[in-house]
CSV table of C-alpha atoms in Angstrom, one decimal:
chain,number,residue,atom,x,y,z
L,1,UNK,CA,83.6,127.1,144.9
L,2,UNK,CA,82.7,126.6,141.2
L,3,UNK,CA,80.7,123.6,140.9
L,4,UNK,CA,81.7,122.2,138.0
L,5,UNK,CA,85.1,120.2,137.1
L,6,UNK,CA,86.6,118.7,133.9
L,7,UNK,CA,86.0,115.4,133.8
L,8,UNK,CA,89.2,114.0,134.1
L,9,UNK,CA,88.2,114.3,137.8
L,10,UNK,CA,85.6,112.3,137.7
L,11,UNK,CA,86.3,108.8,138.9
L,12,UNK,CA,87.4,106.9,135.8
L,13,UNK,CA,86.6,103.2,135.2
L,14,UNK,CA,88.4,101.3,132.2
L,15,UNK,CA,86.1,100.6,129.4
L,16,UNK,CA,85.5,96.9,129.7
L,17,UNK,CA,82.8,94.1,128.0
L,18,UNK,CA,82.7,90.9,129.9
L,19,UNK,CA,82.4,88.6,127.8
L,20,UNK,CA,83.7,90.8,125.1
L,21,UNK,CA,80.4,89.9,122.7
L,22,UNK,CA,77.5,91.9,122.2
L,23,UNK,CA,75.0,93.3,119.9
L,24,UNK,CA,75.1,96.3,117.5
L,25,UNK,CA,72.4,99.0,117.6
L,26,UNK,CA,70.2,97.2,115.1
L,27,UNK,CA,66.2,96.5,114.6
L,28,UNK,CA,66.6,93.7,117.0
L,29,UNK,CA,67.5,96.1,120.1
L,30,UNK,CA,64.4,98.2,119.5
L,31,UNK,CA,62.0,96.6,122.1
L,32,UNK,CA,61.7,96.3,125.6
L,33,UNK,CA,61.5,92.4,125.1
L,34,UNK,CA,64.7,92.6,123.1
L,35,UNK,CA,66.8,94.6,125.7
L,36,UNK,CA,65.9,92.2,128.0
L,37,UNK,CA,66.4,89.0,126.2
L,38,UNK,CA,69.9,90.3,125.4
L,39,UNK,CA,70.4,91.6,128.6
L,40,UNK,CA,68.8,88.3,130.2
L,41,UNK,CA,71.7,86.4,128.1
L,42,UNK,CA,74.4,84.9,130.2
L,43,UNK,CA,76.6,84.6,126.8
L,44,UNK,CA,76.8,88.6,126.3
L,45,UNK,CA,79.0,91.3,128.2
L,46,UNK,CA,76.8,94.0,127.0
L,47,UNK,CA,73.6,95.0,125.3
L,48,UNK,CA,73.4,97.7,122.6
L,49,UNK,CA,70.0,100.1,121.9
L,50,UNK,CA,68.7,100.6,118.5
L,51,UNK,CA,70.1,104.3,117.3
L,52,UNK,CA,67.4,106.7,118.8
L,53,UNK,CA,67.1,110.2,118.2
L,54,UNK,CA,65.6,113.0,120.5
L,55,UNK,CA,62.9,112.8,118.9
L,56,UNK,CA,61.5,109.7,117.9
L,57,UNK,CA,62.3,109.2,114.2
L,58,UNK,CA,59.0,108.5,111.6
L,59,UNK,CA,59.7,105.0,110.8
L,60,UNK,CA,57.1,103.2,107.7
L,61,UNK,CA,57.1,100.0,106.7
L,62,UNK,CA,57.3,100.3,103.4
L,63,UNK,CA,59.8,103.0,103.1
L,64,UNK,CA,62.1,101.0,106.1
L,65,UNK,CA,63.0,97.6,105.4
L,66,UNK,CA,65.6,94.7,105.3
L,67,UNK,CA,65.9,91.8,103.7
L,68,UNK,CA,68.4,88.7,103.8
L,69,UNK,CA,70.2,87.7,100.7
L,70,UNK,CA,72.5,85.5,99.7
L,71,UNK,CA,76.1,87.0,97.9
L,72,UNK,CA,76.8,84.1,95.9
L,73,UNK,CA,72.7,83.7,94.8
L,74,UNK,CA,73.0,87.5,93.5
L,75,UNK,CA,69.5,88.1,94.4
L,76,UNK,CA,67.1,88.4,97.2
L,77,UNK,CA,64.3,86.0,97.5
L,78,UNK,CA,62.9,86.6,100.8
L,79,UNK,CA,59.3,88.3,101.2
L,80,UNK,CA,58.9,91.4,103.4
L,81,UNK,CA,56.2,91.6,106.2
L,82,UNK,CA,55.1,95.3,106.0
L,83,UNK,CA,52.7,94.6,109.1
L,84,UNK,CA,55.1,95.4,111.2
L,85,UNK,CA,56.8,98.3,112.3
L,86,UNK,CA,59.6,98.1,109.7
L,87,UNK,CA,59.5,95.8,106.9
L,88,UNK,CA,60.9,92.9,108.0
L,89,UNK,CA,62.4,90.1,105.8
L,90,UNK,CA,61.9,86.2,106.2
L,91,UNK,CA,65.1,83.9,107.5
L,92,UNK,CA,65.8,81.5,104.8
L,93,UNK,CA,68.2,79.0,104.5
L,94,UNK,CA,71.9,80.1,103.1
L,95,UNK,CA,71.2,84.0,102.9
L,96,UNK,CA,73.6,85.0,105.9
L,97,UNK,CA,74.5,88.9,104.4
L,98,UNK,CA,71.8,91.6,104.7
L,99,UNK,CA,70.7,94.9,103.0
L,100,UNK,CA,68.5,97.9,104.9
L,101,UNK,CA,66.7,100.7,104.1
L,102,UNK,CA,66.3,101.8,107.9
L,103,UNK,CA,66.5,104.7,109.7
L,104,UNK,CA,66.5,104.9,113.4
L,105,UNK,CA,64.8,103.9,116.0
L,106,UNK,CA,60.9,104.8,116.4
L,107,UNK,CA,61.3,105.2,120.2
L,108,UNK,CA,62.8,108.2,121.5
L,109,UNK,CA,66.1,109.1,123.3
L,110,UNK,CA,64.2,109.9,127.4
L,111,UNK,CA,61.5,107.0,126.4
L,112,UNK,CA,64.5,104.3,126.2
L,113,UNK,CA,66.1,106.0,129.3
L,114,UNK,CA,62.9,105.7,130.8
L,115,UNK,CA,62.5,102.4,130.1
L,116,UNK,CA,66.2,101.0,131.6
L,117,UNK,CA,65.4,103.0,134.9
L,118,UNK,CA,62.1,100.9,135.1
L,119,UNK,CA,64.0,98.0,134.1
L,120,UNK,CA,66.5,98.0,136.9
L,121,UNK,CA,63.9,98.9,139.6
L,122,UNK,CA,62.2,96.1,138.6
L,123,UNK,CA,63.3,92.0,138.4
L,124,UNK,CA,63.2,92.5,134.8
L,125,UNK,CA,67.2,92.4,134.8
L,126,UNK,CA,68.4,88.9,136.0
L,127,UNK,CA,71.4,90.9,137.7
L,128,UNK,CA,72.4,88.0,140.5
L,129,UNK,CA,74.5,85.5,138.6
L,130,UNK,CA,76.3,89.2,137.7
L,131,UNK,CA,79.7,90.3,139.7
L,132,UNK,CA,79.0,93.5,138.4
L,133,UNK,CA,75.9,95.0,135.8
L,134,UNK,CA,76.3,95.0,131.8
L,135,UNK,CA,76.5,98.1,130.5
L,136,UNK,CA,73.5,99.3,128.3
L,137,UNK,CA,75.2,101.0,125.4
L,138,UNK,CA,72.6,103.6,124.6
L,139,UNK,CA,73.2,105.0,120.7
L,140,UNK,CA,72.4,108.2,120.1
L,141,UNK,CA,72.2,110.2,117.1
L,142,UNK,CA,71.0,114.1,116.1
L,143,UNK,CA,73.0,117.4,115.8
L,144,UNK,CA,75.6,117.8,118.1
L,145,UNK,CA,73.8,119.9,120.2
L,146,UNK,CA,71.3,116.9,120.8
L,147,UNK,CA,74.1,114.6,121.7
L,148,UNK,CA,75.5,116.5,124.0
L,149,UNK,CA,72.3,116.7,125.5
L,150,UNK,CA,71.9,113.0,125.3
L,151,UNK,CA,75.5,112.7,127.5
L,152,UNK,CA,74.7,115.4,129.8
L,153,UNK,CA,71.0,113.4,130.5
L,154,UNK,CA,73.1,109.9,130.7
L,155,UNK,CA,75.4,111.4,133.4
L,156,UNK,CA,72.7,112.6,135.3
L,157,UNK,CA,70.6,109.0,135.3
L,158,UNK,CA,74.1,107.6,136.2
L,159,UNK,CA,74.8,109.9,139.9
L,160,UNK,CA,71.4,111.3,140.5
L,161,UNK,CA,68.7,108.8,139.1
L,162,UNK,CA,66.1,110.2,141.2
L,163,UNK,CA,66.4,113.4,140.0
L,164,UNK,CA,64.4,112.6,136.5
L,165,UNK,CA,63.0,109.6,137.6
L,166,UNK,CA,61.8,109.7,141.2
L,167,UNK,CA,61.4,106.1,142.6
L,168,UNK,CA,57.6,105.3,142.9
L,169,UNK,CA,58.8,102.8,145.8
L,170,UNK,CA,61.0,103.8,148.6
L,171,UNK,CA,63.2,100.9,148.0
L,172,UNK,CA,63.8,100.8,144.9
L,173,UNK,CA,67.1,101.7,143.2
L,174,UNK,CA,68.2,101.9,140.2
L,175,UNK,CA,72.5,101.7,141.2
L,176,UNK,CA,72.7,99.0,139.2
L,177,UNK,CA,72.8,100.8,135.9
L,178,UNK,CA,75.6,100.9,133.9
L,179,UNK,CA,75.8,103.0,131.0
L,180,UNK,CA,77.4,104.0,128.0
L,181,UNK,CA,76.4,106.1,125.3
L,182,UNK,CA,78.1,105.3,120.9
L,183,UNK,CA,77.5,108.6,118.8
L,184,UNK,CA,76.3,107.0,115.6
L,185,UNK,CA,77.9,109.2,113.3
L,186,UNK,CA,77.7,106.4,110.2
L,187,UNK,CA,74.1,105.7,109.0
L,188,UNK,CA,73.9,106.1,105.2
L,189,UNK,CA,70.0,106.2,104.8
L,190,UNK,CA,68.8,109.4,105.6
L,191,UNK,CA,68.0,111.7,102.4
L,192,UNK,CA,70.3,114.2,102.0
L,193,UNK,CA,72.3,113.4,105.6
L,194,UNK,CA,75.4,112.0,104.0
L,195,UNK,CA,77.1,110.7,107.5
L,196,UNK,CA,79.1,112.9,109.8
L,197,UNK,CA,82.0,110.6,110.4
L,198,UNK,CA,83.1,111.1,106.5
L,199,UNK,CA,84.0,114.8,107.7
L,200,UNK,CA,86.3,116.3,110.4
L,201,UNK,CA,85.1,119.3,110.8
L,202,UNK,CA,81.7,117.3,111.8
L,203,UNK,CA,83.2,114.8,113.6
L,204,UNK,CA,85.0,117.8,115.8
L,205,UNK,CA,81.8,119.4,116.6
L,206,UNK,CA,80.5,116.1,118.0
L,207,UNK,CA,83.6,115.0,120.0
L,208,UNK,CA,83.9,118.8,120.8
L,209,UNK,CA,79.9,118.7,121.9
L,210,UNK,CA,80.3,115.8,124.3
L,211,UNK,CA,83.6,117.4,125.3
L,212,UNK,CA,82.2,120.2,126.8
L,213,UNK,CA,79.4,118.3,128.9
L,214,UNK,CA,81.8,116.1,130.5
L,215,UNK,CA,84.1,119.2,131.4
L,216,UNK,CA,80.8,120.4,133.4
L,217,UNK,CA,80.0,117.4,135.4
L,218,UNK,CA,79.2,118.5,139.2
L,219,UNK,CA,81.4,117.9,141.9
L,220,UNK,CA,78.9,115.4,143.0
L,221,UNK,CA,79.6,113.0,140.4
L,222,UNK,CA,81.5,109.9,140.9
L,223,UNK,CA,80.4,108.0,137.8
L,224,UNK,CA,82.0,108.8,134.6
L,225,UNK,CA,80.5,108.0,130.9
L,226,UNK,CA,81.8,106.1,128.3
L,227,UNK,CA,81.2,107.5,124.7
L,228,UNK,CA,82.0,106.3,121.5
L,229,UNK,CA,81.9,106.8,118.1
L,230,UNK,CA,80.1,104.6,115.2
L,231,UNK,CA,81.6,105.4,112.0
L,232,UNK,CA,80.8,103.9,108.6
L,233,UNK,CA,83.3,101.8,106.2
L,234,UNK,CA,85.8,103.7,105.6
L,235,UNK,CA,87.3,102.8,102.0
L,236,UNK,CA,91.1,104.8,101.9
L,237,UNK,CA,93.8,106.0,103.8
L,238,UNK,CA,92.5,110.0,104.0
L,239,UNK,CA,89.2,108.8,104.8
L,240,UNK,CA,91.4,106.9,108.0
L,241,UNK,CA,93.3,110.1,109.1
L,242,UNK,CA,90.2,112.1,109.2
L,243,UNK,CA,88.8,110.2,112.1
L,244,UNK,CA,92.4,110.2,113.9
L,245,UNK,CA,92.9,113.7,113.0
L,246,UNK,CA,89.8,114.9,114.6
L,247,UNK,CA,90.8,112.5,117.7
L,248,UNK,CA,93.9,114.3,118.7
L,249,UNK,CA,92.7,117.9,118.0
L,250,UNK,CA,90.1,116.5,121.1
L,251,UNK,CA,92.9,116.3,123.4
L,252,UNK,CA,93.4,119.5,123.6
L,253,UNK,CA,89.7,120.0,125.3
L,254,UNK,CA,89.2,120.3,128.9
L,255,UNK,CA,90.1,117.2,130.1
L,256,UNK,CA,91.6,115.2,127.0
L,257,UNK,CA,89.7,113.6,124.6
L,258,UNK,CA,86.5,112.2,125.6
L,259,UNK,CA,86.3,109.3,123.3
L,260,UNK,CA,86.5,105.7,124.7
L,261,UNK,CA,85.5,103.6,122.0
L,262,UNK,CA,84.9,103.4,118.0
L,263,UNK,CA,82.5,101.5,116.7
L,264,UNK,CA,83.7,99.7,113.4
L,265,UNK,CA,81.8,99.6,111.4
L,266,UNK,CA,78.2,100.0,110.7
L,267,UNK,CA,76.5,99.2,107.3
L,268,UNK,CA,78.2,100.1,104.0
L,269,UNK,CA,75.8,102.4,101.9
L,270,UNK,CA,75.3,102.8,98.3
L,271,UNK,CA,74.2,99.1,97.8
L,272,UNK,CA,71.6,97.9,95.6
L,273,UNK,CA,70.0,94.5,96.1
L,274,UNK,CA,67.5,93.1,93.5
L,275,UNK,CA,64.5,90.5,93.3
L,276,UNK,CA,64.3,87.8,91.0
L,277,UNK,CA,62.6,90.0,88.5
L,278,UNK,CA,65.5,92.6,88.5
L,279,UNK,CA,63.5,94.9,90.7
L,280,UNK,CA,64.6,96.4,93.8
L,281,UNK,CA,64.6,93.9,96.4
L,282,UNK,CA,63.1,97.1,99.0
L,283,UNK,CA,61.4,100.0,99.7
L,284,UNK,CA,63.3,103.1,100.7
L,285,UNK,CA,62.4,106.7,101.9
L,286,UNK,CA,63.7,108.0,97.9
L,287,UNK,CA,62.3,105.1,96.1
L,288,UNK,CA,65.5,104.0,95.4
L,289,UNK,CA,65.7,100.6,97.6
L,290,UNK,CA,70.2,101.6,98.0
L,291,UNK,CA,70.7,100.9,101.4
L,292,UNK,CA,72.9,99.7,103.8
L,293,UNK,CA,75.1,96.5,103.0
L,294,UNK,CA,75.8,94.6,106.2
L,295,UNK,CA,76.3,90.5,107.3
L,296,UNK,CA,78.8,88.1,106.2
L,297,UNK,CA,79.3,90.3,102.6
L,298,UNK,CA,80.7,93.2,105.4
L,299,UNK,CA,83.1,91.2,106.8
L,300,UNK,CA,86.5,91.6,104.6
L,301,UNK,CA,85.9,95.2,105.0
L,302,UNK,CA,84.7,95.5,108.7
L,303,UNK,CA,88.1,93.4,109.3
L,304,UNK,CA,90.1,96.3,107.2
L,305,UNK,CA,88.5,98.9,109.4
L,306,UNK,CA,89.3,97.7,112.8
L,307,UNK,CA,92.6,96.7,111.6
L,308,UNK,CA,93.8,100.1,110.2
L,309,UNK,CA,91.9,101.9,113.3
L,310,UNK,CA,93.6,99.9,115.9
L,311,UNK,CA,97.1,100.5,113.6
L,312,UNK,CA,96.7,104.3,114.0
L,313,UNK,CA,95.4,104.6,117.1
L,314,UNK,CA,98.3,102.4,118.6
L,315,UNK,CA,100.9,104.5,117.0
L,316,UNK,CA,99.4,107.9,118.4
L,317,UNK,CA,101.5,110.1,120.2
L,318,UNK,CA,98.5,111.0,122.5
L,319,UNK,CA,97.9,108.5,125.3
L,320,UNK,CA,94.6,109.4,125.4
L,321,UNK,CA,93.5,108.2,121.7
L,322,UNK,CA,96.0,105.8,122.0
L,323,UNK,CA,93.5,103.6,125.0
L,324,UNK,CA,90.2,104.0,122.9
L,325,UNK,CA,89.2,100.8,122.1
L,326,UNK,CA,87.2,99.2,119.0
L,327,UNK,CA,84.1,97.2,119.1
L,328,UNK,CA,84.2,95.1,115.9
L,329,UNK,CA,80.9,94.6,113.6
L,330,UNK,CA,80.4,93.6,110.4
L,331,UNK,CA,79.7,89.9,109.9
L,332,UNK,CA,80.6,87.8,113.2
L,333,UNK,CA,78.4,85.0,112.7
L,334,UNK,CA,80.1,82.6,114.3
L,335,UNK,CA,83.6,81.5,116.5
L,336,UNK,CA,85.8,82.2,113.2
L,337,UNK,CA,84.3,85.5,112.4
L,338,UNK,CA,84.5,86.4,116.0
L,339,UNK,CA,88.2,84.8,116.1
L,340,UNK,CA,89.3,86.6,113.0
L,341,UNK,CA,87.5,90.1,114.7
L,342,UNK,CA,89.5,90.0,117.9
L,343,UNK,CA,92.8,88.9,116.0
L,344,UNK,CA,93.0,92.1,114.3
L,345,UNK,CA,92.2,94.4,117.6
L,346,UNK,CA,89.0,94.5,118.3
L,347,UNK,CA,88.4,94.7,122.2
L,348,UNK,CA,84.9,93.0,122.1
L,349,UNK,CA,82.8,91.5,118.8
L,350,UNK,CA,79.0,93.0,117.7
L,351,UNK,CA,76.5,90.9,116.3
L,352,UNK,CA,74.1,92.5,114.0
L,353,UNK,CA,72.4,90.3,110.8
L,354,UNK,CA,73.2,86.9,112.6
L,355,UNK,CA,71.3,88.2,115.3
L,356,UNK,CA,68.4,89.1,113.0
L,357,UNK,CA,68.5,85.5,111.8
L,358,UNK,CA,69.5,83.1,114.2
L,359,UNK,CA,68.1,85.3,117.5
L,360,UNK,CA,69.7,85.7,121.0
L,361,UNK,CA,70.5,82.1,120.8
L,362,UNK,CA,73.4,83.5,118.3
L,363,UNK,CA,75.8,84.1,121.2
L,364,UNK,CA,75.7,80.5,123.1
L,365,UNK,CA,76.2,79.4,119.3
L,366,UNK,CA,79.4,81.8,119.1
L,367,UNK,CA,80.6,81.3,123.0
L,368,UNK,CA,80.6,77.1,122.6
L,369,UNK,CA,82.4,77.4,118.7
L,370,UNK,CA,84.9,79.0,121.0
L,371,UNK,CA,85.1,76.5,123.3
L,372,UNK,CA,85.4,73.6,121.1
């Protein structure tokens, strides 16, 4: 009997965040202390990691760094702390949008795994008050190969825990994992990377790559894994119809397409902030300081995205890309922002450059707005 099966065998669960508010993969899901303080949160349905590579990437402070600004100020006045791991901007009053020069995270792909086994043998996760575990939405990034790699490992911790990460304790378990793994395919500050999502025949190999490891997921399995895929702004129709395009050539793979989820959307490159003195407000790996535009100044366009992805994907003639849903980022600060996110058909609401300002406490703030 051949032990392997397409996927669409596998047990299938509906991709589902309860309540539908989260994190993004952002330098405030980088720590242990900050998966479990999100986790820890009654007020979110499921925490995202910081975008980790096989490798661990070579973060610098000086070369990796955000700042806060203010769009109607025109400047940034913050200072950055480049004694920590990433050059880190202060919170001031009024300066709710946010530029990067980041990268990914310095913590590798296994060492995060690693760390959520430990986490869920452990007390570290306050799991009771839970009727079911939140999903740790582990972003991943790399050639395709890697990612596939990265779906194959996530499968594995998923039905056979034990047989990476052998339980130092007899009774300890780690069944109450959930996972789910975004393909950041978006991030537009690494030197000459420009990101995959802006091309199909990229985007293919990716979807094509995770594809092909769900198709050989042993008989043994009962747990299927959610994927998705982070893309970047995207600015026109074409740009739109690449994306779908490269969706429904998927269902044509061994056992449909594989995609449960888009991402929308992650910072919009190309941006230039400046100091007071006309300088550039950061440091950046080409000395540049263009980074990444995110925060309430992504907001008008992060609506556009998730509006015109849902549009297309609802009028697909594939059931299959027509049920991926959309997690919505780009500026949910507050209820309105997360009000105005859902309205236009996003299936749960991220939390990125509020987070990095106001902390976890963010979410209570969005979930009472709500209930006013």
């Amino acid at each position: 009997m051949d032990p392997k099966h397409s996927h669409s065998s596998v047990s299938k669960h509906l991709f589902s965040i309860s309540p539908p508010l989260l994190n993004s993969a952002n330098p405030w899901a980088t720590s242990e202390e900050d998966l479990k303080a999100l986790y820890n949160c009654p007020y979110t349905g499921a925490v995202t990691i910081r975008t980790s590579l096989w490798k661990a990437f070579n973060q610098h402070p000086n070369t990796h760094q955000y700042t806060f600004f203010s769009s109607s100020r025109g400047h940034a006045t913050a200072n950055i702390n480049v004694d920590l791991p990433e050059g880190r901007g202060e919170v001031l009053p009024g300066e709710t949008s946010s530029l990067n020069t980041l990268g990914y995270s310095p913590i590798a792909f296994e060492e995060y795994v690693t760390m959520l086994v430990r986490m869920s043998r452990t007390s570290a996760l306050q799991t009771k008050q839970l009727d079911k575990p939140k999903p740790f939405i582990v972003s991943v990034t790399g050639s395709a190969a890697e990612v596939g790699r990265c779906c194959e490992h996530l499968l594995e911790v998923l039905n056979d825990p034990d047989k990476s990460y052998p339980a130092s304790d007899k009774d300890a378990t780690s069944s109450g994992l959930d996972l789910m793994m975004e393909i950041n395919l978006s991030c537009p500050n690494i030197p000459d990377k420009p990101p995959p999502a802006y091309d199909g025949a990229s985007l293919t190999e990716y979807i094509t790559a995770v594809g092909d490891e769900k198709a050989k997921t042993p008989e043994t399995y009962t747990r299927g894994l959610h994927v998705g895929i982070k893309t970047p702004p995207y600015t026109y129709q074409g740009q739109f119809q690449v994306l779908i395009d490269a969706l429904e050539r998927s269902t044509s793979l061994n056992g449909g397409c594989p995609i449960s989820f888009i991402t929308a959307t992650n910072t919009l490159g190309s941006c230039l902030v400046m100091d007071g003195k006309n300088d550039a407000a950061l440091g950046s790996a080409n000395g540049t300081g263009i980074g990444g535009l995110a925060g309430d100044a992504l907001h008008p366009i992060a609506l556009g995205n998730v509006k015109t992805i849902r549009s297309l994907l609802d009028t697909s003639p594939h059931p299959d890309v027509k049920s991926i849903s959309i997690i919505g980022i780009g500026g949910v600060s507050d209820a309105a922002g997360y009000k105005r996110m859902m309205s236009v058909g996003a299936a749960a609401a991220g939390v990125g450059t509020a987070l990095g300002r106001d902390g976890v406490g963010i979410f209570e703030k969005i979930t009472h707005g709500l209930e006013a």
